[in-house]
């Protein structure tokens, strides 16, 4: 076993000595900032991006400048850069004179806007610099993005080449070529994992995969000495016992080389720590990052003890994936017991067969009590491979798929139409609503609308990071061994699998004989990578080799919530656990609705789509039907009805207008399922009780909800918490979507229920109830609720029936 001292000497590390760095801005020798396509200079984050013309001598190409004709909906700190763009319809070179050789940043800004003449999301192109391929067959479909590279340039010019793919064009919204301080990127670093060798970095190109500030604080370029963007770590963090701390005043950049701008005090001044309030907690703090397998990554850890100023040793272990980067790592020792002195270390890791890079810090020994474990910042940089590439592109996925949809769509069409007729017939008979007449005419309009929101274009470069070869999946699942089946659904079977790195995964394999669900398959692969949230199931990979439709998710030890509520002999979940599960899934949905610029509507919220990990933490799964929500100026998305019977929003059923409130409705159904521990539709019961929602709402209105509480938890529920819970569920199930609370309100109120329950339970040290218990603020529900029973169709997932119906999905 090596000692800490030995290992320390191996690292390419140094503590940072730099007096009051923050006020000293670095003065880059080469500093080209261009707001491409713009006729005026634009100031962003304290720097001026000059008008396109200013450096036009660097470029010889027919000039096409475009700008957004409508107001961009972007609200990022750098949104001013995305209003204009330059288009290249043939291969074009920018040639930047380089005054000082050495590493330079190249930052490329992309935002695929649409104006009268151009649709930038149709652009497909490659970008190269010197001998490196930065982007290959690159497409940006939605959203803005900035790509950052670091190249060591030894000649007196940098040539940046944009090459449109055939019959396409290239574009760029803004561009930076900026000198980096020397010493920022090391010449070599230790390799973690298989070999213990050092590697030569001086000639390699690097691509910044992530630059993260721990402590849940985003650091914007204006607050960084080198105008770097540091993403907040919250969305990468696996939230188990993690705590955010901040103490920027403690950061002590001591005297010395001020040319060293490793990271600003705003990064070192915040940290994510192991929440060791409980001395028995002994766990890792872990972050997950998406990476493309097959590349090596340079990972830089930033540490600064702002957490405790005791001089005792704080030994911790640092891991990447399951490899030990440093054992008995002790920042206070390395910084000579000086509180608040920054420190960093680098490691190179090769990621071969996983699209995840996991970084963990944890106590060095299981016996340690009150362990002090923290991380302040992290940078992950992809290293160019031997051919100078930074990107792999597996092309032609979606175009061939689309053809299959056409064929399947038309042959299945007839069958589906028949089934649909039956469904509509049954449905209308029950609802006694004239639905068929107007739904037919509306369909046409609906389809036209939907095209605008549909997101089914080809895979962009980032998603290829999730691609898994079939052989690896076969290996992981013992060639789809029946013994490893952990679930069977409409889509196919779900297998338990173990990847080579010993990571347990759930492998969902689409039934190959039916091509239903193909659209859902691609939707899920498109949607999932956009979300990183502890209450949303993470995508690990997918595979479509040999017409397979395989999606690999993180493994959820305890399966579906449904399984724990009824129909199995698993032990009954306590009321508290159930509340925590509701809160967890509400958080996941709240995040979906509000976490990005445009709301995502899940559309298939049900207990079978809420999964539980080994600690019974809830995660929302199955994004196959999810959909981007309405544009800012619209109130809803018009769309064909999909979802699962029993959970469907009645308003959505009748009007096909989808809003986040449809998820709220389904969530209300889940809440009653959780409370009563019975299926939503149970045809074996007397007629009035068949439909859980009808029955529970009836009792709720009479104030007799306790009659249907799951007997196994009846004695645990405090009357106050039941009353409040019933109220929330009732509001969620309001027939009129406008009267339903938002997921955020639901979440807040559920937390109150938990408090009510908790206060009562722990009771009575002082007998006080939490003061902040309020009622829902969404107005009184005056609409009489009457969701019709649909016992005949119990268990039928409507998506199966409607999957191929919508015309634009076939095109
Ligand atoms: C946008 O383009 C129009 C015409 O193409 C031009 O008149 C206008 O000045 C441009 N706006 C900016 C900000 O460049
Ligand atoms: C833009 O900034 C550059 C450099 O700071 C300056 O020389 C130029 O005059 C500015 N152009 C405009 C249109 O303001
Ligand atoms: C590119 O656009 C310019 C100006 O619109 C035009 O003159 C040129 O022929 C185009 N080149 C190609 C390859 O289409
Ligand atoms: C722009 O191009 C994208 C990708 O080809 C396409 O999905 C979208 O419908 C286009 N938008 C318009 C308004 O043409
Ligand atoms: C850049 O490359 C040169 C040799 O081409 C080397 O001397 C120098 O150390 C390199 N700089 C960095 C920061 O890697
Ligand atoms: C992290 O910060 C964001 C916004 O500042 C906040 O919404 C979120 O709740 C924070 N996360 C945690 C776990 O506190
Ligand atoms: C970032 O800089 C702005 C002004 O440039 C300042 O007001 C703000 O407090 C800084 N934020 C942090 C986190 O240092
Ligand atoms: C900062 O650290 C240095 C040693 O690296 C120490 O001498 C100095 O007292 C520290 N300053 C503060 C304010 O703690
Ligand atoms: C932390 O993670 C490493 C690597 O995955 C693992 O070996 C170790 O047991 C974990 N420690 C704790 C306390 O969970
Ligand atoms: C550091 O220690 C001093 C006394 O030793 C104490 O007053 C101070 O609150 C401590 N600061 C922190 C951040 O723990
Ligand atoms: C750091 O640890 C080494 C070996 O464990 C020890 O000899 C040295 O005194 C320690 N330094 C400080 C400043 O605690």
Tab-separated table of N, CA and C and ligand atoms in Angstrom, residues 274 281-286 317-324 358 360-366, ligand 9:
chain	number	residue	atom	x	y	z
A	274	UNK	N	-19.870	16.024	2.463
A	274	UNK	CA	-20.656	14.935	3.020
A	274	UNK	C	-21.345	15.487	4.255
A	281	UNK	N	-23.183	8.134	9.458
A	281	UNK	CA	-23.230	8.147	7.997
A	281	UNK	C	-21.823	8.026	7.450
A	282	UNK	N	-21.652	7.045	6.628
A	282	UNK	CA	-20.359	6.851	6.017
A	282	UNK	C	-20.630	6.569	4.559
A	283	UNK	N	-20.507	7.576	3.759
A	283	UNK	CA	-20.907	7.404	2.369
A	283	UNK	C	-20.050	8.276	1.473
A	284	UNK	N	-20.106	7.991	0.197
A	284	UNK	CA	-19.426	8.830	-0.789
A	284	UNK	C	-20.346	9.953	-1.227
A	285	UNK	N	-19.760	11.072	-1.571
A	285	UNK	CA	-20.507	12.081	-2.304
A	285	UNK	C	-20.136	11.865	-3.765
A	286	UNK	N	-21.142	11.702	-4.626
A	286	UNK	CA	-20.869	11.271	-5.998
A	286	UNK	C	-21.559	12.174	-7.014
A	317	UNK	N	-10.859	9.604	0.511
A	317	UNK	CA	-10.507	8.890	-0.709
A	317	UNK	C	-11.195	9.574	-1.873
A	318	UNK	N	-10.521	9.595	-3.011
A	318	UNK	CA	-11.066	10.222	-4.201
A	318	UNK	C	-11.136	9.162	-5.298
A	319	UNK	N	-12.298	9.057	-5.926
A	319	UNK	CA	-12.474	8.021	-6.946
A	319	UNK	C	-12.945	8.615	-8.263
A	320	UNK	N	-12.558	7.945	-9.349
A	320	UNK	CA	-13.231	8.168	-10.640
A	320	UNK	C	-13.753	6.806	-11.053
A	321	UNK	N	-15.039	6.760	-11.373
A	321	UNK	CA	-15.716	5.467	-11.546
A	321	UNK	C	-15.344	4.606	-10.339
A	322	UNK	N	-14.869	3.387	-10.507
A	322	UNK	CA	-14.550	2.665	-9.272
A	322	UNK	C	-13.057	2.691	-8.980
A	323	UNK	N	-12.301	3.507	-9.725
A	323	UNK	CA	-10.859	3.557	-9.504
A	323	UNK	C	-10.496	4.564	-8.425
A	324	UNK	N	-9.557	4.171	-7.652
A	324	UNK	CA	-9.070	5.050	-6.608
A	324	UNK	C	-8.095	6.049	-7.222
A	358	UNK	N	-18.074	8.855	-13.246
A	358	UNK	CA	-18.551	9.109	-11.886
A	358	UNK	C	-17.390	9.587	-11.045
A	360	UNK	N	-16.290	10.507	-7.190
A	360	UNK	CA	-16.733	10.395	-5.803
A	360	UNK	C	-15.630	10.828	-4.855
A	361	UNK	N	-16.038	11.437	-3.768
A	361	UNK	CA	-15.118	11.613	-2.650
A	361	UNK	C	-15.785	10.982	-1.437
A	362	UNK	N	-15.005	10.331	-0.619
A	362	UNK	CA	-15.590	9.639	0.521
A	362	UNK	C	-14.594	9.493	1.648
A	363	UNK	N	-15.077	9.103	2.810
A	363	UNK	CA	-14.190	8.907	3.960
A	363	UNK	C	-13.174	7.818	3.649
A	364	UNK	N	-11.975	7.955	4.204
A	364	UNK	CA	-10.941	6.992	3.870
A	364	UNK	C	-11.184	5.660	4.548
A	365	UNK	N	-11.914	5.693	5.631
A	365	UNK	CA	-12.158	4.407	6.277
A	365	UNK	C	-13.579	4.358	6.805
A	366	UNK	N	-14.091	3.178	6.864
A	366	UNK	CA	-15.471	3.019	7.289
A	366	UNK	C	-15.647	3.323	8.771
B	9	LIG	C1	-17.090	4.931	-2.421
B	9	LIG	O1	-16.955	4.548	-3.793
B	9	LIG	C2	-15.947	3.572	-4.023
B	9	LIG	C3	-15.813	3.355	-5.506
B	9	LIG	O2	-17.033	3.211	-6.124
B	9	LIG	C4	-16.295	2.300	-3.271
B	9	LIG	O3	-15.267	1.345	-3.476
B	9	LIG	C5	-16.410	2.616	-1.800
B	9	LIG	O4	-16.813	1.492	-1.088
B	9	LIG	C6	-17.424	3.727	-1.569
B	9	LIG	N1	-17.416	4.103	-0.170
B	9	LIG	C7	-18.538	4.194	0.568
B	9	LIG	C8	-18.377	4.611	1.973
B	9	LIG	O5	-19.641	3.955	0.101
